[in-house]
Amino acid sequence: MNKATRKAIIAGNWKMNMTPSEATAAVKKTAELVAGKDGCEIVLCVPFVDIAAAVEAAKGTNVKIGAQNVHFEAKGAFTGEISASMLTECGVEYVIIGHSERRQYFGETDETVNKRTKAALAAGLKVLLCLGEVKEERLAGITDEIVAMQTKLDLAGISAEDMKNVIIAYEPVWAIGTGLTATPEQADETCGVIRATIAKLYGAEVAEATTIQYGGSMNDANAAELLSKYNVDGGLIGGASLVPEKFDAIVTAAN
Ligand code: PEP
């Protein structure tokens, strides 16, 4: 496996945007634009309440639907939470876990990220596992140590077989929703550190087969250069995924 044979994935993270009716229109429009662009996997991660509408609108298209979080317990007294089997039964194939906004605003830790990842994998979901350094860590020159540590903690106890369903999204926190993008060289280098850490944990074959996305203000203008880098196998896209034409331009760059 190498960049040419690894599965590229372009995933949108709608965050807390779009009502169900807006989701239907946006999924349909996106699917119309990306039809036939099969050089990468295309995923839209929508709010929980939009899942039914999004799955229906995506039927028969090359757009897959994802969720933005999942709880680690199968059922029980966890008010406001959603289990992995609830997602799969609704037709969800992917789930974002460990997004920096979950870590920053909702107390997610590497431990809960790891538990959620295990529950999602056990239910047959594909996991878009987010990690990345904050600005102070980049300025202090400890980005490599931070992403290596997060990779090890978030993947603790996950088997090499299960790694077939894990996608890492390297998202420098300082670049998310800020308009600041990592340079293609920074993205390539840090995705490379994550790949090297996976190689230490699972061996070179698993590391070379793992899809590692970049996320952080990726848009139609900068996608092609970021995606051309050896260690960047796709993108997790927030703001630009809300505009079907911009998202389509990123999919076209990945193709
Ligand atoms: C994200 O939410 O994962 C993200 C990368 O957002 P944006 O593209 O808006 O920076």
GROMACS .gro file of C-alpha atoms and ligand atoms in nm:
model
  265
    1MET     CA    1   0.000   0.000   0.000
    2ASN     CA    2   0.103   0.360  -0.064
    3LYS     CA    3  -0.069   0.690  -0.139
    4ALA     CA    4  -0.182   0.565  -0.479
    5THR     CA    5  -0.359   0.261  -0.335
    6ARG     CA    6  -0.482   0.399  -0.002
    7LYS     CA    7  -0.849   0.493   0.013
    8ALA     CA    8  -0.888   0.872  -0.003
    9ILE     CA    9  -1.183   1.002   0.198
   10ILE     CA   10  -1.338   1.346   0.175
   11ALA     CA   11  -1.574   1.394   0.468
   12GLY     CA   12  -1.787   1.692   0.558
   13ASN     CA   13  -1.857   1.783   0.919
   14TRP     CA   14  -2.171   1.991   0.927
   15LYS     CA   15  -2.140   2.051   1.304
   16MET     CA   16  -2.461   2.209   1.447
   17ASN     CA   17  -2.591   2.333   1.113
   18MET     CA   18  -2.887   2.237   0.891
   19THR     CA   19  -3.239   2.135   0.988
   20PRO     CA   20  -3.373   1.808   0.842
   21SER     CA   21  -3.535   1.984   0.546
   22GLU     CA   22  -3.216   2.179   0.479
   23ALA     CA   23  -3.021   1.854   0.507
   24THR     CA   24  -3.238   1.686   0.243
   25ALA     CA   25  -3.173   1.970  -0.001
   26ALA     CA   26  -2.799   1.988   0.076
   27VAL     CA   27  -2.741   1.612   0.047
   28LYS     CA   28  -2.933   1.599  -0.282
   29LYS     CA   29  -2.740   1.894  -0.425
   30THR     CA   30  -2.405   1.754  -0.307
   31ALA     CA   31  -2.486   1.410  -0.450
   32GLU     CA   32  -2.583   1.565  -0.784
   33LEU     CA   33  -2.249   1.749  -0.803
   34VAL     CA   34  -2.023   1.462  -0.691
   35ALA     CA   35  -2.197   1.192  -0.898
   36GLY     CA   36  -1.943   0.968  -1.070
   37LYS     CA   37  -1.646   1.112  -0.880
   38ASP     CA   38  -1.548   0.774  -0.745
   39GLY     CA   39  -1.177   0.835  -0.695
   40CYS     CA   40  -1.247   0.898  -0.328
   41GLU     CA   41  -1.502   0.800  -0.066
   42ILE     CA   42  -1.748   1.084   0.004
   43VAL     CA   43  -1.906   1.123   0.347
   44LEU     CA   44  -2.130   1.384   0.508
   45CYS     CA   45  -2.139   1.380   0.889
   46VAL     CA   46  -2.466   1.536   0.992
   47PRO     CA   47  -2.641   1.623   1.321
   48PHE     CA   48  -2.826   1.329   1.479
   49VAL     CA   49  -3.170   1.471   1.396
   50ASP     CA   50  -3.077   1.500   1.027
   51ILE     CA   51  -2.967   1.138   0.989
   52ALA     CA   52  -3.299   0.996   0.864
   53ALA     CA   53  -3.343   1.272   0.608
   54ALA     CA   54  -2.979   1.254   0.496
   55VAL     CA   55  -2.979   0.874   0.459
   56GLU     CA   56  -3.298   0.892   0.252
   57ALA     CA   57  -3.160   1.172   0.031
   58ALA     CA   58  -2.831   0.985  -0.022
   59LYS     CA   59  -2.994   0.658  -0.130
   60GLY     CA   60  -2.858   0.534  -0.463
   61THR     CA   61  -2.579   0.796  -0.468
   62ASN     CA   62  -2.207   0.779  -0.391
   63VAL     CA   63  -2.252   0.988  -0.073
   64LYS     CA   64  -2.225   0.804   0.261
   65ILE     CA   65  -2.375   0.942   0.580
   66GLY     CA   66  -2.189   0.978   0.908
   67ALA     CA   67  -2.267   1.098   1.261
   68GLN     CA   68  -2.063   1.340   1.471
   69ASN     CA   69  -2.032   1.141   1.794
   70VAL     CA   70  -2.137   0.817   1.962
   71HIS     CA   71  -2.158   0.700   2.322
   72PHE     CA   72  -1.950   0.406   2.443
   73GLU     CA   73  -2.224   0.224   2.632
   74ALA     CA   74  -2.475   0.008   2.445
   75LYS     CA   75  -2.781   0.142   2.628
   76GLY     CA   76  -2.900   0.280   2.960
   77ALA     CA   77  -2.927   0.593   3.168
   78PHE     CA   78  -2.718   0.833   2.958
   79THR     CA   79  -2.958   1.117   2.887
   80GLY     CA   80  -2.893   1.291   2.558
   81GLU     CA   81  -2.653   1.027   2.427
   82ILE     CA   82  -2.677   0.803   2.120
   83SER     CA   83  -2.545   0.445   2.094
   84ALA     CA   84  -2.357   0.282   1.808
   85SER     CA   85  -2.639   0.038   1.729
   86MET     CA   86  -2.886   0.329   1.708
   87LEU     CA   87  -2.662   0.479   1.441
   88THR     CA   88  -2.612   0.163   1.237
   89GLU     CA   89  -2.985   0.086   1.241
   90CYS     CA   90  -3.047   0.432   1.095
   91GLY     CA   91  -2.810   0.365   0.804
   92VAL     CA   92  -2.506   0.550   0.935
   93GLU     CA   93  -2.170   0.413   0.812
   94TYR     CA   94  -1.918   0.658   0.961
   95VAL     CA   95  -1.882   0.844   1.288
   96ILE     CA   96  -1.653   1.130   1.390
   97ILE     CA   97  -1.495   1.069   1.731
   98GLY     CA   98  -1.275   1.302   1.933
   99HIS     CA   99  -1.337   1.621   1.739
  100SER     CA  100  -1.154   1.910   1.907
  101GLU     CA  101  -1.486   2.085   1.975
  102ARG     CA  102  -1.599   1.777   2.171
  103ARG     CA  103  -1.268   1.774   2.358
  104GLN     CA  104  -1.275   2.151   2.420
  105TYR     CA  105  -1.641   2.213   2.508
  106PHE     CA  106  -1.774   1.875   2.623
  107GLY     CA  107  -1.491   1.731   2.829
  108GLU     CA  108  -1.388   1.452   2.591
  109THR     CA  109  -1.057   1.296   2.686
  110ASP     CA  110  -0.831   1.047   2.513
  111GLU     CA  111  -0.983   0.785   2.744
  112THR     CA  112  -1.343   0.852   2.636
  113VAL     CA  113  -1.232   0.887   2.275
  114ASN     CA  114  -1.075   0.542   2.299
  115LYS     CA  115  -1.389   0.393   2.458
  116ARG     CA  116  -1.618   0.550   2.198
  117THR     CA  117  -1.391   0.424   1.919
  118LYS     CA  118  -1.405   0.067   2.050
  119ALA     CA  119  -1.786   0.078   2.080
  120ALA     CA  120  -1.824   0.219   1.729
  121LEU     CA  121  -1.592  -0.042   1.575
  122ALA     CA  122  -1.768  -0.325   1.759
  123ALA     CA  123  -2.097  -0.210   1.602
  124GLY     CA  124  -1.947  -0.206   1.252
  125LEU     CA  125  -1.907   0.170   1.213
  126LYS     CA  126  -1.608   0.329   1.043
  127VAL     CA  127  -1.442   0.581   1.272
  128LEU     CA  128  -1.305   0.922   1.173
  129LEU     CA  129  -1.079   0.969   1.475
  130CYS     CA  130  -0.976   1.332   1.524
  131LEU     CA  131  -0.659   1.446   1.695
  132GLY     CA  132  -0.422   1.739   1.676
  133GLU     CA  133  -0.224   1.994   1.870
  134VAL     CA  134  -0.338   2.332   2.006
  135LYS     CA  135  -0.157   2.652   1.907
  136GLU     CA  136   0.055   2.667   2.225
  137GLU     CA  137   0.179   2.312   2.162
  138ARG     CA  138   0.279   2.395   1.804
  139LEU     CA  139   0.456   2.711   1.921
  140ALA     CA  140   0.636   2.514   2.193
  141GLY     CA  141   0.765   2.271   1.930
  142ILE     CA  142   0.593   1.967   2.081
  143THR     CA  143   0.344   1.887   1.802
  144ASP     CA  144   0.509   1.553   1.719
  145GLU     CA  145   0.501   1.437   2.081
  146ILE     CA  146   0.138   1.547   2.124
  147VAL     CA  147   0.004   1.372   1.814
  148ALA     CA  148   0.208   1.058   1.887
  149MET     CA  149   0.070   1.047   2.241
  150GLN     CA  150  -0.289   1.103   2.125
  151THR     CA  151  -0.250   0.834   1.858
  152LYS     CA  152  -0.128   0.582   2.115
  153LEU     CA  153  -0.391   0.665   2.378
  154ASP     CA  154  -0.684   0.688   2.136
  155LEU     CA  155  -0.594   0.355   1.972
  156ALA     CA  156  -0.506   0.166   2.291
  157GLY     CA  157  -0.638  -0.191   2.274
  158ILE     CA  158  -0.761  -0.159   1.914
  159SER     CA  159  -0.651  -0.451   1.695
  160ALA     CA  160  -0.468  -0.439   1.364
  161GLU     CA  161  -0.779  -0.594   1.205
  162ASP     CA  162  -0.996  -0.313   1.344
  163MET     CA  163  -0.754  -0.054   1.202
  164LYS     CA  164  -0.910  -0.131   0.861
  165ASN     CA  165  -1.209   0.070   0.985
  166VAL     CA  166  -1.018   0.354   1.150
  167ILE     CA  167  -0.942   0.674   0.963
  168ILE     CA  168  -0.730   0.932   1.141
  169ALA     CA  169  -0.820   1.297   1.091
  170TYR     CA  170  -0.522   1.515   1.180
  171GLU     CA  171  -0.679   1.846   1.277
  172PRO     CA  172  -0.451   2.112   1.422
  173VAL     CA  173  -0.689   2.286   1.662
  174TRP     CA  174  -0.556   2.630   1.569
  175ALA     CA  175  -0.665   2.572   1.209
  176ILE     CA  176  -1.025   2.463   1.272
  177GLY     CA  177  -1.280   2.723   1.171
  178THR     CA  178  -1.015   2.996   1.191
  179GLY     CA  179  -0.924   3.038   0.827
  180LEU     CA  180  -0.566   2.947   0.923
  181THR     CA  181  -0.452   2.637   0.738
  182ALA     CA  182  -0.147   2.424   0.808
  183THR     CA  183   0.094   2.457   0.518
  184PRO     CA  184   0.095   2.150   0.293
  185GLU     CA  185   0.441   2.073   0.435
  186GLN     CA  186   0.321   2.097   0.797
  187ALA     CA  187   0.019   1.878   0.717
  188ASP     CA  188   0.236   1.619   0.541
  189GLU     CA  189   0.497   1.616   0.814
  190THR     CA  190   0.251   1.575   1.103
  191CYS     CA  191   0.037   1.317   0.919
  192GLY     CA  192   0.372   1.141   0.864
  193VAL     CA  193   0.441   1.143   1.240
  194ILE     CA  194   0.098   0.985   1.298
  195ARG     CA  195   0.173   0.723   1.030
  196ALA     CA  196   0.510   0.647   1.191
  197THR     CA  197   0.338   0.606   1.529
  198ILE     CA  198   0.087   0.364   1.374
  199ALA     CA  199   0.383   0.175   1.225
  200LYS     CA  200   0.535   0.140   1.573
  201LEU     CA  201   0.204   0.011   1.710
  202TYR     CA  202   0.094  -0.216   1.425
  203GLY     CA  203   0.378  -0.248   1.173
  204ALA     CA  204   0.451  -0.081   0.841
  205GLU     CA  205   0.183  -0.261   0.643
  206VAL     CA  206  -0.103  -0.133   0.861
  207ALA     CA  207   0.052   0.215   0.871
  208GLU     CA  208   0.078   0.235   0.493
  209ALA     CA  209  -0.282   0.116   0.454
  210THR     CA  210  -0.431   0.365   0.703
  211THR     CA  211  -0.611   0.666   0.561
  212ILE     CA  212  -0.497   0.987   0.732
  213GLN     CA  213  -0.695   1.299   0.654
  214TYR     CA  214  -0.606   1.662   0.713
  215GLY     CA  215  -0.868   1.896   0.855
  216GLY     CA  216  -0.855   2.265   0.936
  217SER     CA  217  -0.989   2.532   0.705
  218MET     CA  218  -0.951   2.310   0.398
  219ASN     CA  219  -1.134   2.472   0.109
  220ASP     CA  220  -1.170   2.474  -0.266
  221ALA     CA  221  -0.862   2.697  -0.302
  222ASN     CA  222  -0.611   2.502  -0.089
  223ALA     CA  223  -0.736   2.141  -0.117
  224ALA     CA  224  -0.542   2.034  -0.425
  225GLU     CA  225  -0.203   2.119  -0.277
  226LEU     CA  226  -0.279   1.970   0.065
  227LEU     CA  227  -0.415   1.651  -0.093
  228SER     CA  228  -0.111   1.614  -0.320
  229LYS     CA  229   0.111   1.541  -0.019
  230TYR     CA  230   0.219   1.180   0.037
  231ASN     CA  231   0.078   1.144   0.387
  232VAL     CA  232  -0.248   1.336   0.332
  233ASP     CA  233  -0.516   1.094   0.214
  234GLY     CA  234  -0.820   1.314   0.224
  235GLY     CA  235  -0.987   1.585   0.423
  236LEU     CA  236  -1.229   1.647   0.705
  237ILE     CA  237  -1.404   1.965   0.609
  238GLY     CA  238  -1.620   2.186   0.828
  239GLY     CA  239  -1.729   2.523   0.689
  240ALA     CA  240  -1.677   2.442   0.321
  241SER     CA  241  -1.887   2.125   0.346
  242LEU     CA  242  -2.197   2.338   0.408
  243VAL     CA  243  -2.176   2.477   0.055
  244PRO     CA  244  -2.225   2.190  -0.193
  245GLU     CA  245  -2.030   2.367  -0.471
  246LYS     CA  246  -1.726   2.421  -0.244
  247PHE     CA  247  -1.741   2.065  -0.111
  248ASP     CA  248  -1.766   1.934  -0.468
  249ALA     CA  249  -1.455   2.132  -0.565
  250ILE     CA  250  -1.262   1.955  -0.286
  251VAL     CA  251  -1.395   1.617  -0.402
  252THR     CA  252  -1.284   1.704  -0.756
  253ALA     CA  253  -0.936   1.792  -0.624
  254ALA     CA  254  -0.919   1.454  -0.448
  255ASN     CA  255  -1.020   1.275  -0.766
  256PEP     C1  256  -1.378   2.049   1.129
  256PEP     O1  257  -1.480   2.085   1.186
  256PEP     O2  258  -1.338   1.933   1.144
  256PEP     C2  259  -1.306   2.144   1.045
  256PEP     C3  260  -1.194   2.109   0.992
  256PEP     O3  261  -1.365   2.268   1.029
  256PEP     P1  262  -1.319   2.383   0.924
  256PEP     O4  263  -1.300   2.314   0.791
  256PEP     O5  264  -1.432   2.478   0.922
  256PEP     O6  265  -1.192   2.439   0.975
   0.00000   0.00000   0.00000
